[in-house]
Coordinates of C-alpha atoms in Angstrom, one line a residue:
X1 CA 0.0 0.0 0.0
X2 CA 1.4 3.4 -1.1
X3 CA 0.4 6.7 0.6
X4 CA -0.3 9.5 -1.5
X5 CA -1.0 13.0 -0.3
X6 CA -3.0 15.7 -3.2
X7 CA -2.3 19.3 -2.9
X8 CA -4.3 21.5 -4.6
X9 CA -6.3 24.7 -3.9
X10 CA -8.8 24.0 -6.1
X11 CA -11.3 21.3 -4.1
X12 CA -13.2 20.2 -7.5
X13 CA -10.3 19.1 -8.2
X14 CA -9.2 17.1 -5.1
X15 CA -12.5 15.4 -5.1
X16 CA -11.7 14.2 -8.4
X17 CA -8.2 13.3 -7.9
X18 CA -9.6 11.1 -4.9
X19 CA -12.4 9.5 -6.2
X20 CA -10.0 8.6 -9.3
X21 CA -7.7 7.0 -7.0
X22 CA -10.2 5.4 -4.7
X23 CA -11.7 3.7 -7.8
X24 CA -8.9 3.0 -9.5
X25 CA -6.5 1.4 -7.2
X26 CA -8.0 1.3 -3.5
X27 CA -5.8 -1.5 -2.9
X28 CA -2.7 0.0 -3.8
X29 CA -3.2 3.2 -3.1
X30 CA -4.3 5.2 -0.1
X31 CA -5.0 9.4 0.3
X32 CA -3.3 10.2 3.5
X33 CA -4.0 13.8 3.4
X34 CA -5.5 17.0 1.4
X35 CA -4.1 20.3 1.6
X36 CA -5.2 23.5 -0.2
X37 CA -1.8 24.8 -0.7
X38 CA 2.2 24.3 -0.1
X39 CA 2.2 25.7 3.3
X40 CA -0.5 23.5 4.6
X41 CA 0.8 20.4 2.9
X42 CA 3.9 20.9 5.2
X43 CA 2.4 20.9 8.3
X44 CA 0.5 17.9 7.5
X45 CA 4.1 16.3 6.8
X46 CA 5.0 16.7 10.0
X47 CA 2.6 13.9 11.1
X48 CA 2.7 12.0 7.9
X49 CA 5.3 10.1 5.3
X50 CA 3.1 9.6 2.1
X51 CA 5.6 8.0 -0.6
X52 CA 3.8 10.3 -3.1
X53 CA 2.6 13.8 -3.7
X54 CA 0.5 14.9 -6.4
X55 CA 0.8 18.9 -6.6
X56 CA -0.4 21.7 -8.7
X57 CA 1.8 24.4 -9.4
X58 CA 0.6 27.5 -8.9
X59 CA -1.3 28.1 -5.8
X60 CA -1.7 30.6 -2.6
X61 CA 0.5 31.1 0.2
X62 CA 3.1 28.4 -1.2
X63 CA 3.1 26.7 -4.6
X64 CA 4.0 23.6 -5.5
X65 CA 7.7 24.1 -6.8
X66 CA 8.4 25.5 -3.2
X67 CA 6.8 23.3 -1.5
X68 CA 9.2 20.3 -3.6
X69 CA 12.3 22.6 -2.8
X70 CA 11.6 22.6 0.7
X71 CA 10.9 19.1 1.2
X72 CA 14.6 18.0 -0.9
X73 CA 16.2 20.2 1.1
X74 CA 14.8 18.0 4.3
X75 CA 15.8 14.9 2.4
X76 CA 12.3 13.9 2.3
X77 CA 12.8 10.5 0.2
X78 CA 8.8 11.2 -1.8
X79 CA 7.9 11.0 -5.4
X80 CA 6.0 14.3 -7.3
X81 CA 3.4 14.2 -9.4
X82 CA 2.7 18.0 -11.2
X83 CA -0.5 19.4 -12.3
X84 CA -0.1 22.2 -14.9
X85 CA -1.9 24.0 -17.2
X86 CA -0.5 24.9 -21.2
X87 CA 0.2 28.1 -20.1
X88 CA 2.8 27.3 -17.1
X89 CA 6.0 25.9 -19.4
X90 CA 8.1 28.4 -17.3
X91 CA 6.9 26.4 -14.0
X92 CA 7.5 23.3 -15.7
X93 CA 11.2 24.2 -16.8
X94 CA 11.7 24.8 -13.0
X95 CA 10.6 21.7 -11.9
X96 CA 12.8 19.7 -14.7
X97 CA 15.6 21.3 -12.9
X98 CA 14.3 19.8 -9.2
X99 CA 14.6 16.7 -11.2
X100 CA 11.0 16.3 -11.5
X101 CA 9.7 14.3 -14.8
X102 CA 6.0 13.4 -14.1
X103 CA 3.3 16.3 -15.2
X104 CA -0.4 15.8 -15.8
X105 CA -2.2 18.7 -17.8
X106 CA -5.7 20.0 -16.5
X107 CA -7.8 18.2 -16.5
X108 CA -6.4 15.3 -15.1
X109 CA -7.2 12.1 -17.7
X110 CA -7.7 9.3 -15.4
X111 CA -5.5 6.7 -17.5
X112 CA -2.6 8.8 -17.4
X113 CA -2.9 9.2 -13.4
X114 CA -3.0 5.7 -13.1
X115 CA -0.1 5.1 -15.5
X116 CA 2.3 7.4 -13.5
X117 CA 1.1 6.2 -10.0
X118 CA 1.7 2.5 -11.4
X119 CA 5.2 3.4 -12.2
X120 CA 5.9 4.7 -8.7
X121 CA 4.6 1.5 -6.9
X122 CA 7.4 -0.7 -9.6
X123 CA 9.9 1.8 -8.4
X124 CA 8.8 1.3 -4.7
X125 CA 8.5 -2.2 -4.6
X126 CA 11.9 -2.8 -6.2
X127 CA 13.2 -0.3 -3.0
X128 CA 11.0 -2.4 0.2
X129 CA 13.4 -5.0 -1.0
X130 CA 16.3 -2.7 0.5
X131 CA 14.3 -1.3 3.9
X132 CA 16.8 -2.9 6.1
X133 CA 19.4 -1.6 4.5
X134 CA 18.0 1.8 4.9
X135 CA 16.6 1.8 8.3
X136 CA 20.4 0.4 9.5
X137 CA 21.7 3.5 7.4
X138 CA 19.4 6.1 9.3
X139 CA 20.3 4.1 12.6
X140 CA 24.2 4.4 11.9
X141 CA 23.7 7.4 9.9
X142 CA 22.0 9.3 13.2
X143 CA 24.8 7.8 16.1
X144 CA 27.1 9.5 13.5
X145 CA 26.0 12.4 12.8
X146 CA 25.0 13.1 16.4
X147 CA 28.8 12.4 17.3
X148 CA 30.5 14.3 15.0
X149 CA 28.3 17.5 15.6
X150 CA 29.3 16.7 19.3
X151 CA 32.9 16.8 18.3
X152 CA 32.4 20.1 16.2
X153 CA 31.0 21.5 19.3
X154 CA 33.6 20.8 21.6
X155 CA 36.5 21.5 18.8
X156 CA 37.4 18.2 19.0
X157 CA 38.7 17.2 16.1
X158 CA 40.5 14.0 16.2
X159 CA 36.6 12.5 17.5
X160 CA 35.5 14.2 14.1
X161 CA 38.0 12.3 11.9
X162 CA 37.3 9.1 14.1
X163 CA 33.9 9.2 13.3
X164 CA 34.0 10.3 9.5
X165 CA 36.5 6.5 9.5
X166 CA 34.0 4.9 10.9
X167 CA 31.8 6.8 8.3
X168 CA 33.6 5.8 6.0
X169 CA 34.0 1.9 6.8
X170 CA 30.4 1.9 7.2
X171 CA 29.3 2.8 3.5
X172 CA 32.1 0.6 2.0
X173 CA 30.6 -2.6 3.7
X174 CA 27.0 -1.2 2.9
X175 CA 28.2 -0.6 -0.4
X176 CA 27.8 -4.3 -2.0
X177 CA 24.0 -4.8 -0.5
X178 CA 21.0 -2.3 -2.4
X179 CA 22.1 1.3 -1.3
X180 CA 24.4 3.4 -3.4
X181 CA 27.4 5.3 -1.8
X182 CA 25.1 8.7 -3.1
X183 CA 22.2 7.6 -1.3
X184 CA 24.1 7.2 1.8
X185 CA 25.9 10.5 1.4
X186 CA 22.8 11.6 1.1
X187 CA 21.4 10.2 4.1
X188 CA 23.7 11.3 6.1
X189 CA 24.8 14.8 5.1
X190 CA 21.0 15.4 5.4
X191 CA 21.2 13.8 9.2
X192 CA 24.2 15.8 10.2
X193 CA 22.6 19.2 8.4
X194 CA 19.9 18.3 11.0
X195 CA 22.0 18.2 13.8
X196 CA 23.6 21.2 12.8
X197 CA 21.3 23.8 11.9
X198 CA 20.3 23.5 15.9
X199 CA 23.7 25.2 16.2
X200 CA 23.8 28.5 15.9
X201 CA 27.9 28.6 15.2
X202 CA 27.1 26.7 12.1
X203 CA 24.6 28.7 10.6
X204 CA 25.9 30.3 8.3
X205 CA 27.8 27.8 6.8
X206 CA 27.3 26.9 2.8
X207 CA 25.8 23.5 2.9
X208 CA 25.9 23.8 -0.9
X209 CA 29.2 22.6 -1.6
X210 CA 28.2 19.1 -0.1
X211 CA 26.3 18.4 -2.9
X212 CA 27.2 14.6 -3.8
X213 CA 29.6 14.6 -7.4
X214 CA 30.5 12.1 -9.3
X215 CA 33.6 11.4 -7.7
X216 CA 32.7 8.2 -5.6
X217 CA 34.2 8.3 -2.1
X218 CA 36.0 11.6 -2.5
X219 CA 33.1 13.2 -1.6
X220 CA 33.8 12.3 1.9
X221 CA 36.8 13.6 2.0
X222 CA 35.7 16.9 0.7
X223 CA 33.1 16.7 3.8
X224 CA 35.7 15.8 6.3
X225 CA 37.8 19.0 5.5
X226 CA 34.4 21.0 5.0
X227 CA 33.8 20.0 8.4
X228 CA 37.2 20.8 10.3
X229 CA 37.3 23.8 8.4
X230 CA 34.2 25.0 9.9
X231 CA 35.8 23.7 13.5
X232 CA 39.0 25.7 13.2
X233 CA 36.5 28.9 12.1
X234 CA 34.9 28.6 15.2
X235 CA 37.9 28.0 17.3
X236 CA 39.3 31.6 15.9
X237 CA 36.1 33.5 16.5
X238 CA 35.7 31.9 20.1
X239 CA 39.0 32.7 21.3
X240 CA 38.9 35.9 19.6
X241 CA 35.4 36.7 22.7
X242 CA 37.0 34.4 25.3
X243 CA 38.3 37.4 27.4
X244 CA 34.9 39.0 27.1
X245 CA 32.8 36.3 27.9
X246 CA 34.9 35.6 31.2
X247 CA 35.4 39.3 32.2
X248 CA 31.3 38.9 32.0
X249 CA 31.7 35.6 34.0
X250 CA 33.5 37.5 36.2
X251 CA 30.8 39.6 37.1
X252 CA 28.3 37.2 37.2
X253 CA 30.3 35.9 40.1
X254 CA 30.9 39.3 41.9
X255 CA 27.0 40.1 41.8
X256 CA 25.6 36.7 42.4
X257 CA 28.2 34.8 45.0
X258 CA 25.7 35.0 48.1
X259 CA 23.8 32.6 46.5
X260 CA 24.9 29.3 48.1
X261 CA 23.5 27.4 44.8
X262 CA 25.4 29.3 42.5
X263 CA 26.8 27.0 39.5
X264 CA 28.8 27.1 36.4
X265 CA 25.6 26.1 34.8
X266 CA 23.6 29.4 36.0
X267 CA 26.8 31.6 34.5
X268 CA 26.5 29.2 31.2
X269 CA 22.5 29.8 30.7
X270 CA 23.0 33.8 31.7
X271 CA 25.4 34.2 29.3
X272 CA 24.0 31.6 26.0
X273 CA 27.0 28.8 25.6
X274 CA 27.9 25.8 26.9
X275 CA 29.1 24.5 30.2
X276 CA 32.4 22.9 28.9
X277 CA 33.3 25.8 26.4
X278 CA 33.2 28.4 29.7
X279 CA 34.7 25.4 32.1
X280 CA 38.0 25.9 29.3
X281 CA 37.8 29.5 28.8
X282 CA 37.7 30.3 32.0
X283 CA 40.3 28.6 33.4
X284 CA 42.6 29.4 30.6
X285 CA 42.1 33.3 31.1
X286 CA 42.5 33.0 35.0
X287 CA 44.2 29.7 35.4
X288 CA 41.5 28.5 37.9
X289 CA 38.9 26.2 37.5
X290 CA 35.1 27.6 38.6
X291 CA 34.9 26.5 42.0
X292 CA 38.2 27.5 43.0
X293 CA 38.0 31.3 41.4
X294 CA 34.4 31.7 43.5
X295 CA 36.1 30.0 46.6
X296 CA 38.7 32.4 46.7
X297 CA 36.4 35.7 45.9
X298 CA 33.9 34.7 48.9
X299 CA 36.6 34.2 51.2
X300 CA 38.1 37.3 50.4
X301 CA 34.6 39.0 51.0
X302 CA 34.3 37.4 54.0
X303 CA 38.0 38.5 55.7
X304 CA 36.7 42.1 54.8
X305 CA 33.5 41.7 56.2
X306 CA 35.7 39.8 59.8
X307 CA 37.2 43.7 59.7
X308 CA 34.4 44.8 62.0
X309 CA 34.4 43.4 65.5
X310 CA 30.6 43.3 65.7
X311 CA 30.7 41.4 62.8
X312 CA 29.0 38.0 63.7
X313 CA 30.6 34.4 62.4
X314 CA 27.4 33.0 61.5
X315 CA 25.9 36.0 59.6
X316 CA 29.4 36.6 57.3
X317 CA 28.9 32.8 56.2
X318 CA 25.6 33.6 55.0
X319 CA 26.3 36.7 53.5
X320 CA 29.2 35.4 51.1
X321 CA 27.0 32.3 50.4
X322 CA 27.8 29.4 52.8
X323 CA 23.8 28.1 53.6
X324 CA 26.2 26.2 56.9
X325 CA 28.4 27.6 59.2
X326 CA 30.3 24.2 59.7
X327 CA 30.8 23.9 55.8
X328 CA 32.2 27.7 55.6
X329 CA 34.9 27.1 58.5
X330 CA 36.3 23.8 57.1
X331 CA 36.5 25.7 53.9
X332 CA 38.4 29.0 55.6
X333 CA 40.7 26.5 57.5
X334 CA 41.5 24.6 54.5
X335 CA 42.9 28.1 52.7
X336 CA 44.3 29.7 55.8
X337 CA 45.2 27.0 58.5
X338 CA 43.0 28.8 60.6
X339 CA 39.3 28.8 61.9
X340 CA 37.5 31.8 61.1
X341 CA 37.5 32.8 64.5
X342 CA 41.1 32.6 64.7
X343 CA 41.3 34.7 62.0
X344 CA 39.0 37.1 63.0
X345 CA 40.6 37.6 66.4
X346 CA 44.1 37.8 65.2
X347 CA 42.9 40.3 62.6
X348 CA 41.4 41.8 65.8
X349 CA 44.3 42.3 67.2
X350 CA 46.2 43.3 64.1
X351 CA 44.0 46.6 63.6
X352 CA 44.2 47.5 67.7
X353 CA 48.3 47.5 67.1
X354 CA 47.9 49.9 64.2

């Protein structure tokens, strides 16, 4: 059973379509959806996979050539069926260059419908022979493409050449069973594009040159050095706002360290990146990790505040962000080799002998 979706803004001519279909070939064919124009047919797709669309051209909001160029730039593995009218040749030249071949003329002459829809169920039924070939692509395909965008993240990029090997090794076994070395590039540069676009570092990058040539396995190697390429971009421009972002860290911690629950995570979310870029940025602009730069700056608050005699142990603990009294002496003592009180008496004395 294939699952076709019509898109048309015309509804005469949806019924028809329909009842063509449901006449024709119920028990091959199904209508999974309806949609009066390009933009409602993609929200419908968000729920549903039909193997074919059959689209008019021209029509409100979104045609149909949009709507195709959207869906191949998602990867969306569906077959097009285009309704035109004698006078749209320019629309048609368009779609030849989507690499769309199948037009009906208005109206629709139910033989030819059928003809074309026949063809597409040949073509599919030759591919279920390969579904778990594909569905162990996507699997492999998505650990992959997951790991590598992990390792472009972190700048790592020995874990992006180790995973592009085992990219690699993966679509030269695949390669004898019924998947080209295309479709998998395919697969998984669409996978990875996925993973990427949620990046915003990698947003502007030009996606276009990982269009699939005709030079076999090269084109992974012109992907590999696309990608580290885009790493060592990224390295230079974050680098380049590493002393801003931890003079900003910097305040975060001055303005915020009476908060006994204060994390590197709060100073990650406050300031939009992630936890292990500030963790290395900030301890290579002050050579201190986190916890030991906001150690230091509350105990320094608190041997000013120990300057007043009336100053009370308990209350300067709390007021530089220790929720325990025990907790904030063990920490003193571990710093100073001495108690807080110590301190704070010798201190004491100190000021009476200047």
């Amino acid at each position: 059973m294939m699952d076709v979706m019509i898109v048309e803004d015309e509804k005469i001519i949806r019924l028809s379509l329909r009842k063509i279909i449901e006449s024709e070939a119920a028990q091959t064919f199904r209508i999974v959806g309806e949609a009066k124009d390009g933009q409602m047919a993609l929200a419908m797709l968000e729920h549903t996979m039909p193997q074919v669309i059959i689209t008019d051209i021209r029509m409100p909001v979104m045609d149909g050539l949009s709507l195709i160029e959207q869906l191949q730039q998602r990867h969306r593995a569906i077959d097009f069926v285009i309704l035109s009218g004698y006078d749209e040749f320019a629309y048609a030249k368009r779609a030849m260059r989507l690499g769309v071949t199948d037009y009906l003329l208005k109206p629709v002459d139910p033989a030819e419908l059928m003809q074309t829809l026949e063809r597409f169920h040949k073509r599919w039924s030759r591919r279920e022979g390969s579904t778990g070939s594909w569905i162990r692509s996507l699997l492999v395909g998505r650990q992959l493409a997951q790991r590598v965008a992990q390792g472009l993240t972190a700048l790592d990029a020995d874990q992006v050449r180790r995973e592009m090997a085992l990219l690699h090794k993966h679509m030269r076994d695949e390669q004898d069973r019924q998947i080209s070395l295309r479709e998998h590039y395919e697969v998984f540069t669409g996978l990875l594009g996925e993973e990427l676009r949620q990046r915003e570092e990698w947003h502007g990058a030009d996606y276009g040159k990982l269009a699939f040539t005709e030079d076999g396995e090269r084109n992974l190697h012109v992907l590999e050095d696309f990608l580290l390429a885009g790493l060592e971009d990224i390295r230079v421009r974050r680098n380049w706002g590493a002393g801003l972002i931890v003079n900003r860290a910097i305040q975060y911690v001055e303005t915020y360290y009476r908060r006994p629950d204060l994390k590197l995570q709060d100073m990650a979310d406050d300031l939009s990146i992630s936890t292990w870029y500030l963790s290395r940025v900030f301890k290579a602009e002050t050579g201190q990790n986190f916890i030991h730069y906001l150690t230091e700056y509350r105990l320094q608050q608190a041997r000013q505040l120990m300057s007043d005699p009336a100053a009370k142990l308990h209350e300067i603990s709390e007021q530089v962000g220790y929720a325990e009294y025990a907790h904030f002496s063990r920490v003193f003592k571990k710093y100073y080799n001495l108690t807080p009180s110590e301190y704070k008496r010798f201190a004491g004395s100190a000021e009476r002998v200047r």
